[in-house]
PDB file of N, CA and C in Angstrom:
ATOM      1  N   PRO A  15      -0.830 -15.292  10.083  1.00 59.00           N
ATOM      2  CA  PRO A  15      -0.865 -14.461   9.465  1.00 59.00           C
ATOM      3  C   PRO A  15       0.373 -13.800   9.115  1.00 59.00           C
ATOM      4  N   VAL A  16       0.696 -12.880   8.807  1.00 63.00           N
ATOM      5  CA  VAL A  16       1.902 -11.877   7.918  1.00 63.00           C
ATOM      6  C   VAL A  16       2.557 -10.947   8.739  1.00 63.00           C
ATOM      7  N   SER A  17       3.410 -10.312   9.705  1.00 66.00           N
ATOM      8  CA  SER A  17       3.933  -8.886   9.664  1.00 66.00           C
ATOM      9  C   SER A  17       5.137  -8.970   9.491  1.00 66.00           C
ATOM     10  N   GLY A  18       5.445  -7.911   9.574  1.00 72.00           N
ATOM     11  CA  GLY A  18       6.581  -6.394   9.249  1.00 72.00           C
ATOM     12  C   GLY A  18       7.385  -6.700   7.913  1.00 72.00           C
ATOM     13  N   VAL A  19       8.127  -6.765   7.261  1.00 79.00           N
ATOM     14  CA  VAL A  19       8.262  -6.259   6.177  1.00 79.00           C
ATOM     15  C   VAL A  19       8.349  -7.773   5.142  1.00 79.00           C
ATOM     16  N   VAL A  20       7.382  -7.576   4.823  1.00 83.00           N
ATOM     17  CA  VAL A  20       6.984  -8.813   3.347  1.00 83.00           C
ATOM     18  C   VAL A  20       7.995  -8.449   2.537  1.00 83.00           C
ATOM     19  N   ASP A  21       8.050  -9.811   1.180  1.00 87.00           N
ATOM     20  CA  ASP A  21       9.110  -9.727   0.047  1.00 87.00           C
ATOM     21  C   ASP A  21       8.076  -9.858  -0.262  1.00 87.00           C
ATOM     22  N   PHE A  22       7.380  -9.535  -0.907  1.00 90.00           N
ATOM     23  CA  PHE A  22       6.019  -9.284  -2.276  1.00 90.00           C
ATOM     24  C   PHE A  22       6.230  -9.898  -3.990  1.00 90.00           C
ATOM     25  N   GLU A  23       8.024 -11.130  -3.655  1.00 91.00           N
ATOM     26  CA  GLU A  23       8.576 -11.793  -5.137  1.00 91.00           C
ATOM     27  C   GLU A  23       8.664 -10.520  -6.626  1.00 91.00           C
ATOM     28  N   GLY A  24       8.113  -9.589  -6.220  1.00 92.00           N
ATOM     29  CA  GLY A  24       8.509  -8.515  -7.492  1.00 92.00           C
ATOM     30  C   GLY A  24       6.835  -8.796  -8.222  1.00 92.00           C
ATOM     31  N   LEU A  25       5.799  -9.213  -6.925  1.00 93.00           N
ATOM     32  CA  LEU A  25       4.793  -9.344  -7.735  1.00 93.00           C
ATOM     33  C   LEU A  25       4.042  -7.656  -6.520  1.00 93.00           C
ATOM     34  N   PRO A  26       2.660  -7.444  -7.238  1.00 93.00           N
ATOM     35  CA  PRO A  26       1.709  -6.230  -7.076  1.00 93.00           C
ATOM     36  C   PRO A  26       1.038  -7.015  -5.642  1.00 93.00           C
ATOM     37  N   ALA A  27       0.632  -6.482  -4.836  1.00 93.00           N
ATOM     38  CA  ALA A  27       0.636  -7.140  -3.140  1.00 93.00           C
ATOM     39  C   ALA A  27      -1.325  -8.141  -3.553  1.00 93.00           C
ATOM     40  N   TYR A  28      -1.598  -8.032  -4.659  1.00 94.00           N
ATOM     41  CA  TYR A  28      -2.735  -8.231  -4.749  1.00 94.00           C
ATOM     42  C   TYR A  28      -2.556  -9.818  -5.172  1.00 94.00           C
ATOM     43  N   ALA A  29      -1.987  -9.462  -7.029  1.00 95.00           N
ATOM     44  CA  ALA A  29      -0.834 -10.962  -7.410  1.00 95.00           C
ATOM     45  C   ALA A  29      -0.773 -12.506  -5.979  1.00 95.00           C
ATOM     46  N   TRP A  30       0.677 -10.854  -5.269  1.00 95.00           N
ATOM     47  CA  TRP A  30       0.955 -12.132  -3.970  1.00 95.00           C
ATOM     48  C   TRP A  30       0.034 -13.076  -3.357  1.00 95.00           C
ATOM     49  N   LEU A  31      -1.223 -11.982  -2.528  1.00 94.00           N
ATOM     50  CA  LEU A  31      -2.112 -13.248  -2.210  1.00 94.00           C
ATOM     51  C   LEU A  31      -2.470 -14.387  -2.590  1.00 94.00           C
ATOM     52  N   ARG A  32      -2.557 -13.844  -4.052  1.00 95.00           N
ATOM     53  CA  ARG A  32      -3.325 -15.170  -4.977  1.00 95.00           C
ATOM     54  C   ARG A  32      -2.135 -15.586  -5.103  1.00 95.00           C
ATOM     55  N   LYS A  33      -1.438 -15.678  -5.321  1.00 95.00           N
ATOM     56  CA  LYS A  33      -0.095 -16.921  -5.368  1.00 95.00           C
ATOM     57  C   LYS A  33       0.383 -17.762  -4.283  1.00 95.00           C
ATOM     58  N   ARG A  34      -0.135 -17.079  -3.226  1.00 93.00           N
ATOM     59  CA  ARG A  34       1.088 -17.608  -1.688  1.00 93.00           C
ATOM     60  C   ARG A  34      -0.473 -18.224  -0.923  1.00 93.00           C
ATOM     61  N   PHE A  35      -1.326 -17.209  -0.525  1.00 94.00           N
ATOM     62  CA  PHE A  35      -2.416 -17.706   0.303  1.00 94.00           C
ATOM     63  C   PHE A  35      -3.910 -17.796  -1.054  1.00 94.00           C
ATOM     64  N   ASP A  36      -3.811 -17.967  -2.502  1.00 96.00           N
ATOM     65  CA  ASP A  36      -5.579 -18.191  -3.598  1.00 96.00           C
ATOM     66  C   ASP A  36      -5.930 -17.764  -2.999  1.00 96.00           C
ATOM     67  N   ILE A  37      -6.069 -16.403  -2.233  1.00 95.00           N
ATOM     68  CA  ILE A  37      -7.271 -14.655  -1.772  1.00 95.00           C
ATOM     69  C   ILE A  37      -6.877 -14.493  -3.520  1.00 95.00           C
ATOM     70  N   ARG A  38      -8.653 -14.545  -3.570  1.00 96.00           N
ATOM     71  CA  ARG A  38      -8.479 -12.710  -4.750  1.00 96.00           C
ATOM     72  C   ARG A  38      -8.853 -12.189  -3.989  1.00 96.00           C
ATOM     73  N   THR A  39      -8.283 -10.677  -4.176  1.00 96.00           N
ATOM     74  CA  THR A  39      -8.184  -9.174  -3.980  1.00 96.00           C
ATOM     75  C   THR A  39      -9.628  -8.900  -4.792  1.00 96.00           C
ATOM     76  N   THR A  40     -10.993  -8.097  -4.123  1.00 96.00           N
ATOM     77  CA  THR A  40     -11.648  -7.873  -5.451  1.00 96.00           C
ATOM     78  C   THR A  40     -12.460  -7.034  -4.978  1.00 96.00           C
ATOM     79  N   THR A  41     -11.209  -5.899  -4.264  1.00 97.00           N
ATOM     80  CA  THR A  41     -11.621  -4.360  -3.347  1.00 97.00           C
ATOM     81  C   THR A  41     -10.431  -3.683  -3.356  1.00 97.00           C
ATOM     82  N   ILE A  42      -9.937  -2.711  -2.722  1.00 97.00           N
ATOM     83  CA  ILE A  42      -8.443  -2.024  -2.496  1.00 97.00           C
ATOM     84  C   ILE A  42      -9.521  -0.946  -1.980  1.00 97.00           C
ATOM     85  N   SER A  43      -9.016  -0.269  -0.782  1.00 97.00           N
ATOM     86  CA  SER A  43      -9.107   1.189  -0.303  1.00 97.00           C
ATOM     87  C   SER A  43      -7.689   1.936  -0.192  1.00 97.00           C
ATOM     88  N   GLN A  44      -7.990   2.845  -0.745  1.00 96.00           N
ATOM     89  CA  GLN A  44      -6.648   3.721   0.171  1.00 96.00           C
ATOM     90  C   GLN A  44      -6.314   4.891   0.147  1.00 96.00           C
ATOM     91  N   ASP A  45      -6.310   5.292   1.770  1.00 96.00           N
ATOM     92  CA  ASP A  45      -5.673   5.875   2.386  1.00 96.00           C
ATOM     93  C   ASP A  45      -4.420   7.101   2.184  1.00 96.00           C
ATOM     94  N   ILE A  46      -4.665   8.324   1.223  1.00 94.00           N
ATOM     95  CA  ILE A  46      -3.157   8.529   1.459  1.00 94.00           C
ATOM     96  C   ILE A  46      -3.192   9.406   1.896  1.00 94.00           C
ATOM     97  N   SER A  47      -2.062  10.027   3.583  1.00 94.00           N
ATOM     98  CA  SER A  47      -1.978  11.109   4.621  1.00 94.00           C
ATOM     99  C   SER A  47      -0.410  12.207   4.159  1.00 94.00           C
ATOM    100  N   ALA A  48      -0.202  13.034   4.543  1.00 94.00           N
ATOM    101  CA  ALA A  48       0.891  13.444   4.453  1.00 94.00           C
ATOM    102  C   ALA A  48       1.599  13.392   5.852  1.00 94.00           C
ATOM    103  N   VAL A  49       2.238  13.341   6.376  1.00 95.00           N
ATOM    104  CA  VAL A  49       2.604  12.928   7.594  1.00 95.00           C
ATOM    105  C   VAL A  49       4.463  13.523   7.355  1.00 95.00           C
ATOM    106  N   ALA A  50       4.836  13.180   9.174  1.00 96.00           N
ATOM    107  CA  ALA A  50       6.334  13.763   9.518  1.00 96.00           C
ATOM    108  C   ALA A  50       7.285  12.391   9.618  1.00 96.00           C
ATOM    109  N   LEU A  51       8.209  12.712   8.974  1.00 95.00           N
ATOM    110  CA  LEU A  51       8.926  10.985   9.256  1.00 95.00           C
ATOM    111  C   LEU A  51       9.717  10.736  10.182  1.00 95.00           C
ATOM    112  N   THR A  52       8.743   9.855  11.047  1.00 94.00           N
ATOM    113  CA  THR A  52       9.578   9.289  12.170  1.00 94.00           C
ATOM    114  C   THR A  52      11.376   8.888  12.093  1.00 94.00           C
ATOM    115  N   PRO A  53      11.821   9.342  12.935  1.00 95.00           N
ATOM    116  CA  PRO A  53      13.570   8.392  13.084  1.00 95.00           C
ATOM    117  C   PRO A  53      13.464   7.526  12.868  1.00 95.00           C
ATOM    118  N   ALA A  54      12.668   6.505  12.480  1.00 92.00           N
ATOM    119  CA  ALA A  54      13.509   5.310  12.357  1.00 92.00           C
ATOM    120  C   ALA A  54      12.534   5.339  10.666  1.00 92.00           C
ATOM    121  N   GLU A  55      12.048   5.335  10.268  1.00 91.00           N
ATOM    122  CA  GLU A  55      11.183   5.690   8.552  1.00 91.00           C
ATOM    123  C   GLU A  55      12.544   6.818   7.776  1.00 91.00           C
ATOM    124  N   ALA A  56      13.103   8.414   8.764  1.00 92.00           N
ATOM    125  CA  ALA A  56      13.921   9.124   7.636  1.00 92.00           C
ATOM    126  C   ALA A  56      14.844   8.222   8.109  1.00 92.00           C
ATOM    127  N   GLU A  57      15.783   7.480   9.014  1.00 92.00           N
ATOM    128  CA  GLU A  57      16.694   6.552   8.648  1.00 92.00           C
ATOM    129  C   GLU A  57      16.612   5.670   7.620  1.00 92.00           C
ATOM    130  N   ALA A  58      15.663   4.827   7.367  1.00 90.00           N
ATOM    131  CA  ALA A  58      15.253   3.892   5.889  1.00 90.00           C
ATOM    132  C   ALA A  58      15.039   4.995   4.569  1.00 90.00           C
ATOM    133  N   LEU A  59      15.114   5.974   4.536  1.00 90.00           N
ATOM    134  CA  LEU A  59      14.769   6.580   3.418  1.00 90.00           C
ATOM    135  C   LEU A  59      15.671   7.596   3.306  1.00 90.00           C
ATOM    136  N   SER A  60      17.057   7.434   4.078  1.00 92.00           N
ATOM    137  CA  SER A  60      17.831   8.415   3.748  1.00 92.00           C
ATOM    138  C   SER A  60      17.971  10.183   4.056  1.00 92.00           C
ATOM    139  N   GLU A  61      16.328  10.029   5.011  1.00 93.00           N
ATOM    140  CA  GLU A  61      15.942  12.086   5.643  1.00 93.00           C
ATOM    141  C   GLU A  61      16.313  12.232   6.828  1.00 93.00           C
ATOM    142  N   ARG A  62      16.070  13.582   7.076  1.00 94.00           N
ATOM    143  CA  ARG A  62      15.836  13.360   8.892  1.00 94.00           C
ATOM    144  C   ARG A  62      14.808  13.756   9.224  1.00 94.00           C
ATOM    145  N   PRO A  63      14.561  12.949  10.027  1.00 95.00           N
ATOM    146  CA  PRO A  63      13.301  12.886  11.150  1.00 95.00           C
ATOM    147  C   PRO A  63      12.138  13.826  10.818  1.00 95.00           C
ATOM    148  N   GLY A  64      11.472  14.135  10.793  1.00 96.00           N
ATOM    149  CA  GLY A  64      10.449  15.572  10.635  1.00 96.00           C
ATOM    150  C   GLY A  64       9.849  16.011   9.302  1.00 96.00           C
ATOM    151  N   ALA A  65      10.720  15.435   8.911  1.00 95.00           N
ATOM    152  CA  ALA A  65      10.793  16.037   6.961  1.00 95.00           C
ATOM    153  C   ALA A  65       9.678  15.285   6.516  1.00 95.00           C
ATOM    154  N   PRO A  66       8.884  15.967   5.955  1.00 94.00           N
ATOM    155  CA  PRO A  66       7.877  16.246   5.233  1.00 94.00           C
ATOM    156  C   PRO A  66       7.452  14.304   4.226  1.00 94.00           C
ATOM    157  N   SER A  67       6.254  13.726   4.336  1.00 94.00           N
ATOM    158  CA  SER A  67       6.407  12.455   3.365  1.00 94.00           C
ATOM    159  C   SER A  67       4.843  11.858   3.437  1.00 94.00           C
ATOM    160  N   LEU A  68       4.426  10.974   2.448  1.00 93.00           N
ATOM    161  CA  LEU A  68       3.300  10.937   2.732  1.00 93.00           C
ATOM    162  C   LEU A  68       2.936   8.777   3.261  1.00 93.00           C
ATOM    163  N   ARG A  69       1.916   9.195   3.455  1.00 94.00           N
ATOM    164  CA  ARG A  69       1.634   7.811   4.081  1.00 94.00           C
ATOM    165  C   ARG A  69       0.561   7.291   3.385  1.00 94.00           C
ATOM    166  N   ILE A  70       0.915   6.151   2.821  1.00 94.00           N
ATOM    167  CA  ILE A  70      -0.373   5.562   2.191  1.00 94.00           C
ATOM    168  C   ILE A  70      -0.476   4.332   3.193  1.00 94.00           C
ATOM    169  N   VAL A  71      -1.605   3.634   3.410  1.00 96.00           N
ATOM    170  CA  VAL A  71      -2.771   2.960   4.116  1.00 96.00           C
ATOM    171  C   VAL A  71      -3.791   2.109   3.174  1.00 96.00           C
ATOM    172  N   ARG A  72      -3.165   1.374   1.899  1.00 96.00           N
ATOM    173  CA  ARG A  72      -4.255   0.393   2.051  1.00 96.00           C
ATOM    174  C   ARG A  72      -4.963  -0.932   2.179  1.00 96.00           C
ATOM    175  N   ARG A  73      -6.264  -1.145   1.681  1.00 97.00           N
ATOM    176  CA  ARG A  73      -7.037  -2.223   2.965  1.00 97.00           C
ATOM    177  C   ARG A  73      -7.334  -2.903   1.685  1.00 97.00           C
ATOM    178  N   TYR A  74      -6.709  -4.517   1.599  1.00 97.00           N
ATOM    179  CA  TYR A  74      -7.523  -5.432   0.376  1.00 97.00           C
ATOM    180  C   TYR A  74      -9.102  -6.542   1.452  1.00 97.00           C
ATOM    181  N   PHE A  75     -10.313  -6.108   0.252  1.00 97.00           N
ATOM    182  CA  PHE A  75     -10.979  -7.081   0.621  1.00 97.00           C
ATOM    183  C   PHE A  75     -10.734  -8.367  -0.647  1.00 97.00           C
ATOM    184  N   ASP A  76     -11.592  -9.352   0.376  1.00 96.00           N
ATOM    185  CA  ASP A  76     -12.283 -10.470  -0.713  1.00 96.00           C
ATOM    186  C   ASP A  76     -13.610 -10.096  -1.217  1.00 96.00           C
ATOM    187  N   GLY A  77     -13.550 -11.349  -2.047  1.00 94.00           N
ATOM    188  CA  GLY A  77     -14.994 -11.045  -2.305  1.00 94.00           C
ATOM    189  C   GLY A  77     -15.982 -11.237  -1.555  1.00 94.00           C
ATOM    190  N   ASP A  78     -15.396 -11.692   0.046  1.00 96.00           N
ATOM    191  CA  ASP A  78     -16.537 -11.655   0.620  1.00 96.00           C
ATOM    192  C   ASP A  78     -16.884 -10.827   1.410  1.00 96.00           C
ATOM    193  N   ARG A  79     -15.694  -9.221   1.492  1.00 96.00           N
ATOM    194  CA  ARG A  79     -16.007  -7.769   1.834  1.00 96.00           C
ATOM    195  C   ARG A  79     -14.887  -8.337   3.003  1.00 96.00           C
ATOM    196  N   LYS A  80     -14.695  -9.241   3.185  1.00 97.00           N
ATOM    197  CA  LYS A  80     -13.065  -9.675   4.080  1.00 97.00           C
ATOM    198  C   LYS A  80     -11.989  -8.998   3.929  1.00 97.00           C
ATOM    199  N   LEU A  81     -11.638  -8.086   5.435  1.00 97.00           N
ATOM    200  CA  LEU A  81      -9.880  -7.622   5.010  1.00 97.00           C
ATOM    201  C   LEU A  81      -9.129  -8.386   5.446  1.00 97.00           C
ATOM    202  N   VAL A  82      -7.850  -8.467   3.996  1.00 95.00           N
ATOM    203  CA  VAL A  82      -7.549  -9.867   4.059  1.00 95.00           C
ATOM    204  C   VAL A  82      -5.939  -9.430   4.519  1.00 95.00           C
ATOM    205  N   MET A  83      -5.948  -7.952   4.472  1.00 94.00           N
ATOM    206  CA  MET A  83      -4.441  -7.850   4.212  1.00 94.00           C
ATOM    207  C   MET A  83      -4.360  -5.662   4.731  1.00 94.00           C
ATOM    208  N   ILE A  84      -3.667  -5.291   5.300  1.00 95.00           N
ATOM    209  CA  ILE A  84      -3.216  -3.738   5.536  1.00 95.00           C
ATOM    210  C   ILE A  84      -1.682  -4.128   5.442  1.00 95.00           C
ATOM    211  N   GLY A  85      -2.510  -3.131   4.030  1.00 93.00           N
ATOM    212  CA  GLY A  85      -0.800  -2.124   4.047  1.00 93.00           C
ATOM    213  C   GLY A  85      -0.105  -1.039   4.441  1.00 93.00           C
ATOM    214  N   VAL A  86       0.787  -0.885   4.894  1.00 92.00           N
ATOM    215  CA  VAL A  86       1.287   0.254   5.293  1.00 92.00           C
ATOM    216  C   VAL A  86       2.711   0.579   4.903  1.00 92.00           C
ATOM    217  N   THR A  87       3.000   2.692   3.790  1.00 91.00           N
ATOM    218  CA  THR A  87       4.359   2.564   2.547  1.00 91.00           C
ATOM    219  C   THR A  87       4.229   3.595   3.101  1.00 91.00           C
ATOM    220  N   VAL A  88       5.429   4.381   3.638  1.00 92.00           N
ATOM    221  CA  VAL A  88       5.757   5.643   3.326  1.00 92.00           C
ATOM    222  C   VAL A  88       7.042   5.724   2.563  1.00 92.00           C
ATOM    223  N   HIS A  89       7.085   7.403   1.859  1.00 91.00           N
ATOM    224  CA  HIS A  89       7.043   8.075   0.692  1.00 91.00           C
ATOM    225  C   HIS A  89       8.051   9.186   0.950  1.00 91.00           C
ATOM    226  N   SER A  90       8.691   9.386   0.793  1.00 90.00           N
ATOM    227  CA  SER A  90       9.291  10.606   0.480  1.00 90.00           C
ATOM    228  C   SER A  90       8.466  11.350  -0.496  1.00 90.00           C
ATOM    229  N   SER A  91       8.466  12.978   0.096  1.00 82.00           N
ATOM    230  CA  SER A  91       8.003  13.537  -0.341  1.00 82.00           C
ATOM    231  C   SER A  91       7.982  13.950  -1.414  1.00 82.00           C
ATOM    232  N   GLU A  92       9.739  13.929  -2.077  1.00 82.00           N
ATOM    233  CA  GLU A  92      10.218  14.414  -3.142  1.00 82.00           C
ATOM    234  C   GLU A  92       9.859  13.207  -3.972  1.00 82.00           C
ATOM    235  N   ASP A  93       9.841  11.666  -3.547  1.00 80.00           N
ATOM    236  CA  ASP A  93       9.801  11.144  -4.793  1.00 80.00           C
ATOM    237  C   ASP A  93       8.517  10.225  -4.627  1.00 80.00           C
ATOM    238  N   PHE A  94       7.396  11.603  -4.933  1.00 81.00           N
ATOM    239  CA  PHE A  94       5.766  10.509  -4.569  1.00 81.00           C
ATOM    240  C   PHE A  94       5.337  11.441  -5.839  1.00 81.00           C
ATOM    241  N   VAL A  95       4.542  11.048  -6.476  1.00 85.00           N
ATOM    242  CA  VAL A  95       3.733  11.386  -7.188  1.00 85.00           C
ATOM    243  C   VAL A  95       1.568  10.841  -7.463  1.00 85.00           C
ATOM    244  N   PHE A  96       0.800  11.961  -7.172  1.00 84.00           N
ATOM    245  CA  PHE A  96      -0.363  10.901  -7.509  1.00 84.00           C
ATOM    246  C   PHE A  96      -0.975  11.910  -8.420  1.00 84.00           C
ATOM    247  N   ASN A  97      -1.058  10.973  -9.200  1.00 88.00           N
ATOM    248  CA  ASN A  97      -1.931  10.942 -10.760  1.00 88.00           C
ATOM    249  C   ASN A  97      -2.788  10.303 -10.618  1.00 88.00           C
ATOM    250  N   SER A  98      -4.116  10.967 -11.844  1.00 89.00           N
ATOM    251  CA  SER A  98      -5.749  10.000 -11.088  1.00 89.00           C
ATOM    252  C   SER A  98      -5.885  10.798 -12.602  1.00 89.00           C
ATOM    253  N   ARG A  99      -6.362  10.030 -13.693  1.00 93.00           N
ATOM    254  CA  ARG A  99      -7.993  10.346 -14.222  1.00 93.00           C
ATOM    255  C   ARG A  99      -9.385  10.081 -13.819  1.00 93.00           C
ATOM    256  N   LEU A 100      -9.826  11.131 -14.007  1.00 94.00           N
ATOM    257  CA  LEU A 100     -10.982  10.470 -13.909  1.00 94.00           C
ATOM    258  C   LEU A 100     -11.819  11.144 -15.387  1.00 94.00           C
ATOM    259  N   ARG A 101     -13.007  10.099 -15.152  1.00 95.00           N
ATOM    260  CA  ARG A 101     -13.567  10.448 -16.833  1.00 95.00           C
ATOM    261  C   ARG A 101     -15.054  10.876 -17.007  1.00 95.00           C
ATOM    262  N   VAL A 102     -15.428  12.039 -17.196  1.00 95.00           N
ATOM    263  CA  VAL A 102     -16.813  12.954 -16.658  1.00 95.00           C
ATOM    264  C   VAL A 102     -17.751  12.113 -18.454  1.00 95.00           C
ATOM    265  N   GLU A 103     -18.769  11.852 -18.158  1.00 91.00           N
ATOM    266  CA  GLU A 103     -19.602  11.182 -18.818  1.00 91.00           C
ATOM    267  C   GLU A 103     -20.907  12.267 -18.977  1.00 91.00           C
TER     268      GLU A 103
END
């Protein structure tokens, strides 16, 4: 198991999983939540504790639907934009 801060070598997490462990990610679920920064998060982002931010939790699954990794990132609200494109047919 790998935990803590991980160096993905400049790769997307799914590509890093493939390169490092030969795991092919087939599905990624993503939860985006508005949260207040903890003191540790605020220090890392040069913000104040309690400032609004967005937390993203990504779950990576392989072809057998087995959960292979969970990634959690926190973004300052000023630095985050979510864009989505929906196709209507």
